[in-house]
Coordinates of C-alpha atoms in Angstrom, one line a residue:
X1 CA -0.1 0.1 -0.2
X2 CA 1.7 3.5 -0.8
X3 CA 2.1 6.3 1.1
X4 CA -0.8 8.4 -0.3
X5 CA -3.5 5.6 0.0
X6 CA -2.7 5.5 4.0
X7 CA -2.7 8.9 4.1
X8 CA -5.8 9.2 2.2
X9 CA -7.6 6.4 4.3
X10 CA -6.5 8.6 7.7
X11 CA -8.3 11.4 5.7
X12 CA -11.4 9.9 5.6
X13 CA -12.0 7.1 8.1
X14 CA -12.4 8.3 11.7
X15 CA -10.3 6.5 14.2
X16 CA -13.5 5.8 16.4
X17 CA -14.3 2.7 15.2
X18 CA -17.6 2.6 17.0
X19 CA -19.0 5.4 15.8
X20 CA -19.7 3.3 12.8
X21 CA -22.0 2.0 14.9
X22 CA -23.9 4.4 16.1
X23 CA -24.1 6.2 12.5
X24 CA -25.2 3.0 10.5
X25 CA -28.2 2.0 12.8
X26 CA -30.2 4.9 12.7
X27 CA -30.0 4.4 8.7
X28 CA -31.1 1.0 9.1
X29 CA -33.7 1.3 11.3
X30 CA -35.2 4.0 9.5
X31 CA -35.4 1.8 6.4
X32 CA -36.7 -1.4 8.3
X33 CA -39.5 1.2 9.6
X34 CA -40.5 3.0 6.7
X35 CA -38.6 2.1 3.5
X36 CA -38.7 4.4 0.4
X37 CA -36.5 5.5 -2.2
X38 CA -36.5 9.2 -0.9
X39 CA -34.8 7.7 2.4
X40 CA -32.7 5.9 0.8
X41 CA -31.3 9.0 -0.4
X42 CA -31.3 10.2 2.8
X43 CA -29.4 7.6 4.3
X44 CA -27.3 8.0 1.6
X45 CA -26.7 11.9 2.2
X46 CA -26.6 11.4 6.0
X47 CA -23.7 8.5 5.3
X48 CA -21.5 11.0 3.0
X49 CA -22.1 13.4 6.0
X50 CA -20.4 11.1 8.7
X51 CA -18.0 10.5 6.1
X52 CA -17.0 14.4 5.6
X53 CA -16.5 14.9 9.7
X54 CA -13.3 13.5 9.5
X55 CA -11.6 15.3 6.5
X56 CA -13.4 18.8 7.8
X57 CA -12.3 17.7 11.4
X58 CA -8.6 18.0 10.7
X59 CA -8.8 20.7 8.3
X60 CA -10.7 22.8 11.4
X61 CA -8.3 21.6 13.7
X62 CA -5.0 22.9 11.5
X63 CA -6.5 25.9 10.9
X64 CA -7.2 26.5 14.8
X65 CA -3.7 25.9 15.0
X66 CA -2.8 27.8 11.9
X67 CA -0.2 25.3 10.4
X68 CA -0.7 23.9 7.0
X69 CA 0.2 20.5 5.6
X70 CA -0.5 18.3 3.0
X71 CA -3.4 16.6 4.5
X72 CA -5.1 19.9 4.9
X73 CA -5.5 20.4 1.4
X74 CA -6.9 16.9 0.9
X75 CA -9.0 17.0 3.9
X76 CA -10.6 20.5 2.4
X77 CA -11.2 18.8 -1.2
X78 CA -12.6 15.9 0.3
X79 CA -14.6 17.1 2.9
X80 CA -16.4 19.9 0.8
X81 CA -16.8 17.1 -2.1
X82 CA -18.2 14.7 0.2
X83 CA -20.7 17.8 2.0
X84 CA -21.6 18.5 -1.9
X85 CA -22.7 15.2 -2.4
X86 CA -25.1 15.4 0.7
X87 CA -26.4 18.3 -0.7
X88 CA -27.4 16.6 -3.6
X89 CA -28.7 13.9 -2.3
X90 CA -30.9 15.5 0.3
X91 CA -31.7 17.7 -2.7
X92 CA -33.5 14.5 -4.4
X93 CA -35.1 13.1 -1.2
X94 CA -36.8 16.8 -1.1
X95 CA -37.7 16.4 -5.1
X96 CA -39.4 13.0 -4.2
X97 CA -40.7 13.4 -0.9
X98 CA -42.2 15.6 1.7
X99 CA -39.6 18.5 2.5
X100 CA -40.5 18.0 6.1
X101 CA -37.6 15.1 6.6
X102 CA -35.1 17.9 7.0
X103 CA -36.6 19.1 10.3
X104 CA -34.9 16.7 12.8
X105 CA -31.8 16.9 10.9
X106 CA -32.3 20.6 11.7
X107 CA -32.9 19.8 15.3
X108 CA -29.9 17.9 15.6
X109 CA -27.1 20.5 13.6
X110 CA -26.6 22.1 17.0
X111 CA -25.9 18.7 18.8
X112 CA -23.6 18.0 16.1
X113 CA -21.8 21.2 16.6
X114 CA -21.5 20.7 20.4
X115 CA -19.3 17.1 18.7
X116 CA -17.2 19.1 16.1
X117 CA -16.4 21.8 18.3
X118 CA -14.7 19.1 20.9
X119 CA -13.5 17.1 18.2
X120 CA -11.5 20.0 16.6
X121 CA -10.1 20.9 20.1
X122 CA -8.7 16.8 20.5
X123 CA -11.5 16.0 22.7
X124 CA -13.8 13.8 20.9
X125 CA -13.3 10.7 23.6
X126 CA -14.9 13.5 26.2
X127 CA -18.6 11.9 27.4
X128 CA -20.1 14.8 26.3
X129 CA -18.6 14.6 22.8
X130 CA -19.6 11.0 22.5
X131 CA -23.2 11.3 23.8
X132 CA -24.0 14.7 21.8
X133 CA -22.8 12.6 18.4
X134 CA -24.9 9.4 19.0
X135 CA -27.5 11.1 20.0
X136 CA -27.6 13.7 17.2
X137 CA -27.1 10.2 14.4
X138 CA -30.9 9.4 16.0
X139 CA -32.2 12.7 13.6
X140 CA -31.3 10.3 10.8
X141 CA -34.2 7.4 11.6
X142 CA -36.8 10.2 12.0
X143 CA -35.8 11.9 8.9
X144 CA -36.4 8.6 7.0
X145 CA -39.1 8.1 8.8
X146 CA -41.3 10.8 7.8
X147 CA -39.6 10.1 4.3
X148 CA -41.0 7.2 4.3
X149 CA -44.6 8.5 5.2
X150 CA -44.8 7.4 8.8
X151 CA -46.4 9.4 11.3
X152 CA -44.3 12.3 13.2
X153 CA -45.2 10.3 16.5
X154 CA -43.6 7.1 15.4
X155 CA -40.6 9.7 13.7
X156 CA -39.9 10.9 17.5
X157 CA -40.0 7.4 18.6
X158 CA -37.8 6.3 16.8
X159 CA -35.3 9.2 17.5
X160 CA -35.8 8.3 21.2
X161 CA -34.8 4.4 21.3
X162 CA -31.8 5.3 19.3
X163 CA -30.6 8.0 21.9
X164 CA -32.2 5.3 24.6
X165 CA -29.9 2.6 22.8
X166 CA -26.7 5.2 22.8
X167 CA -26.6 6.9 25.8
X168 CA -26.7 3.8 28.2
X169 CA -24.3 2.0 26.0
X170 CA -21.7 5.0 26.0
X171 CA -21.7 4.7 29.9
X172 CA -21.4 1.0 29.9
X173 CA -18.2 0.6 27.6
X174 CA -16.9 3.9 29.5
X175 CA -17.0 1.6 32.6
X176 CA -16.4 -1.6 31.3
X177 CA -12.9 -0.7 29.7
X178 CA -12.1 1.1 33.4
X179 CA -12.9 -2.4 34.6
X180 CA -10.8 -4.4 32.4
X181 CA -7.7 -1.7 33.4
X182 CA -8.2 -2.1 37.0
X183 CA -9.9 0.4 37.9
X184 CA -13.0 0.9 40.1
X185 CA -14.9 3.3 38.4
X186 CA -18.8 3.5 40.1
X187 CA -21.5 1.1 38.2
X188 CA -24.5 2.6 39.2
X189 CA -24.8 5.2 36.4
X190 CA -24.3 2.3 33.7
X191 CA -26.9 0.3 35.2
X192 CA -29.2 3.0 36.3
X193 CA -29.2 4.4 32.6
X194 CA -30.1 1.2 31.5
X195 CA -33.4 0.8 33.7
X196 CA -34.3 4.1 32.5
X197 CA -33.9 3.2 29.2
X198 CA -36.1 -0.3 29.4
X199 CA -38.8 2.3 31.4
X200 CA -39.1 5.0 28.9
X201 CA -39.0 2.3 26.3
X202 CA -42.3 0.8 28.2
X203 CA -44.0 4.0 28.2
X204 CA -43.2 4.6 24.6
X205 CA -44.7 1.2 23.7
X206 CA -48.2 1.5 26.0
X207 CA -48.6 5.3 24.5
X208 CA -48.3 3.5 21.0
X209 CA -45.6 4.4 19.2
X210 CA -43.0 1.8 20.3
X211 CA -43.1 -2.1 19.7
X212 CA -43.2 -4.4 22.7
X213 CA -39.9 -5.8 20.7
X214 CA -38.0 -2.8 21.7
X215 CA -38.7 -3.8 25.5
X216 CA -37.3 -7.2 24.8
X217 CA -34.2 -5.5 23.1
X218 CA -33.5 -2.8 25.9
X219 CA -33.6 -5.4 28.3
X220 CA -30.9 -7.9 26.3
X221 CA -29.0 -4.7 26.5
X222 CA -29.3 -4.6 30.8
X223 CA -28.7 -8.0 30.8
X224 CA -25.5 -7.3 28.7
X225 CA -24.5 -4.4 31.0
X226 CA -25.3 -6.6 34.2
X227 CA -23.2 -9.0 33.1
X228 CA -20.3 -7.6 31.9
X229 CA -19.5 -5.0 34.7
X230 CA -20.0 -7.9 37.0
X231 CA -17.5 -10.3 38.8
X232 CA -18.1 -13.0 36.6
X233 CA -17.6 -11.5 33.3
X234 CA -15.2 -12.6 30.7
X235 CA -12.0 -10.3 30.6
X236 CA -12.0 -8.9 27.2
X237 CA -9.7 -6.4 25.4
X238 CA -11.4 -3.2 23.9
X239 CA -11.6 -4.5 20.0
X240 CA -13.6 -7.6 21.4
X241 CA -15.8 -5.1 23.6
X242 CA -16.2 -2.7 20.5
X243 CA -17.1 -5.7 18.4
X244 CA -19.8 -6.9 21.0
X245 CA -21.2 -3.8 20.8
X246 CA -21.8 -3.8 17.1
X247 CA -23.4 -7.2 17.6
X248 CA -25.7 -6.0 20.3
X249 CA -26.9 -2.7 18.4
X250 CA -27.5 -5.1 15.1
X251 CA -29.7 -7.2 17.4
X252 CA -31.5 -4.1 18.8
X253 CA -31.9 -2.7 15.3
X254 CA -33.7 -5.7 14.2
X255 CA -35.6 -6.5 17.0
X256 CA -36.9 -3.0 16.8
X257 CA -37.6 -2.9 13.1
X258 CA -39.1 -6.2 13.1
X259 CA -41.4 -4.4 16.1
X260 CA -42.6 -2.3 13.9
X261 CA -43.6 -4.3 10.9
X262 CA -45.8 -7.0 12.7

């Protein structure tokens, strides 16, 4: 592999592998619940924006430090290209469906800005930044659902369910990694967050905007948390924990998506 290819990969692909799960889960859930051509265009547009984040982050960080490297120009070119691609795809969606799908995306913009500001200051792994990024990603599912003619209440519920998946999971993974490093973090916060997620998901089911299978998914996530933070857990490296989270995320999306289709 050439140095140029390696540099391009570093410019385009985010260093946080877990971020792929948090961006792909909303896209898959939205398309499962309310599939449409416009929704597919929105999903591709969101994916383009996600890929634009890394080069734009690198370019903005270089400008903030008043430095200019060969990667700066490359980052600007690819960030601009991906941004224009996303805009074009959103225009295609707006032509073929109701433009109201933009509402959740616009609502998520300030949250995305919070994450981006942390990114360019090299604080992307801060809890606030991780929670902001994962929460904002859920807006994509709402946008896709609206494009697919789902009710606004269902679109809002999808965003809420994804936030309930993301925030407790972030707290769990951060706590689990500290345990694996031999530290003694508090276990109350991640466990309580998972229990709260089950309670809110149950409430959403009772008001008719979430399926019972979504509750089952959150129970599975709670059991994963309870066992993963207990003395009987199997020790695991960070990479293995991350891969397991992708699997749990896929299970949650499939159960929830199937539940809406039943």
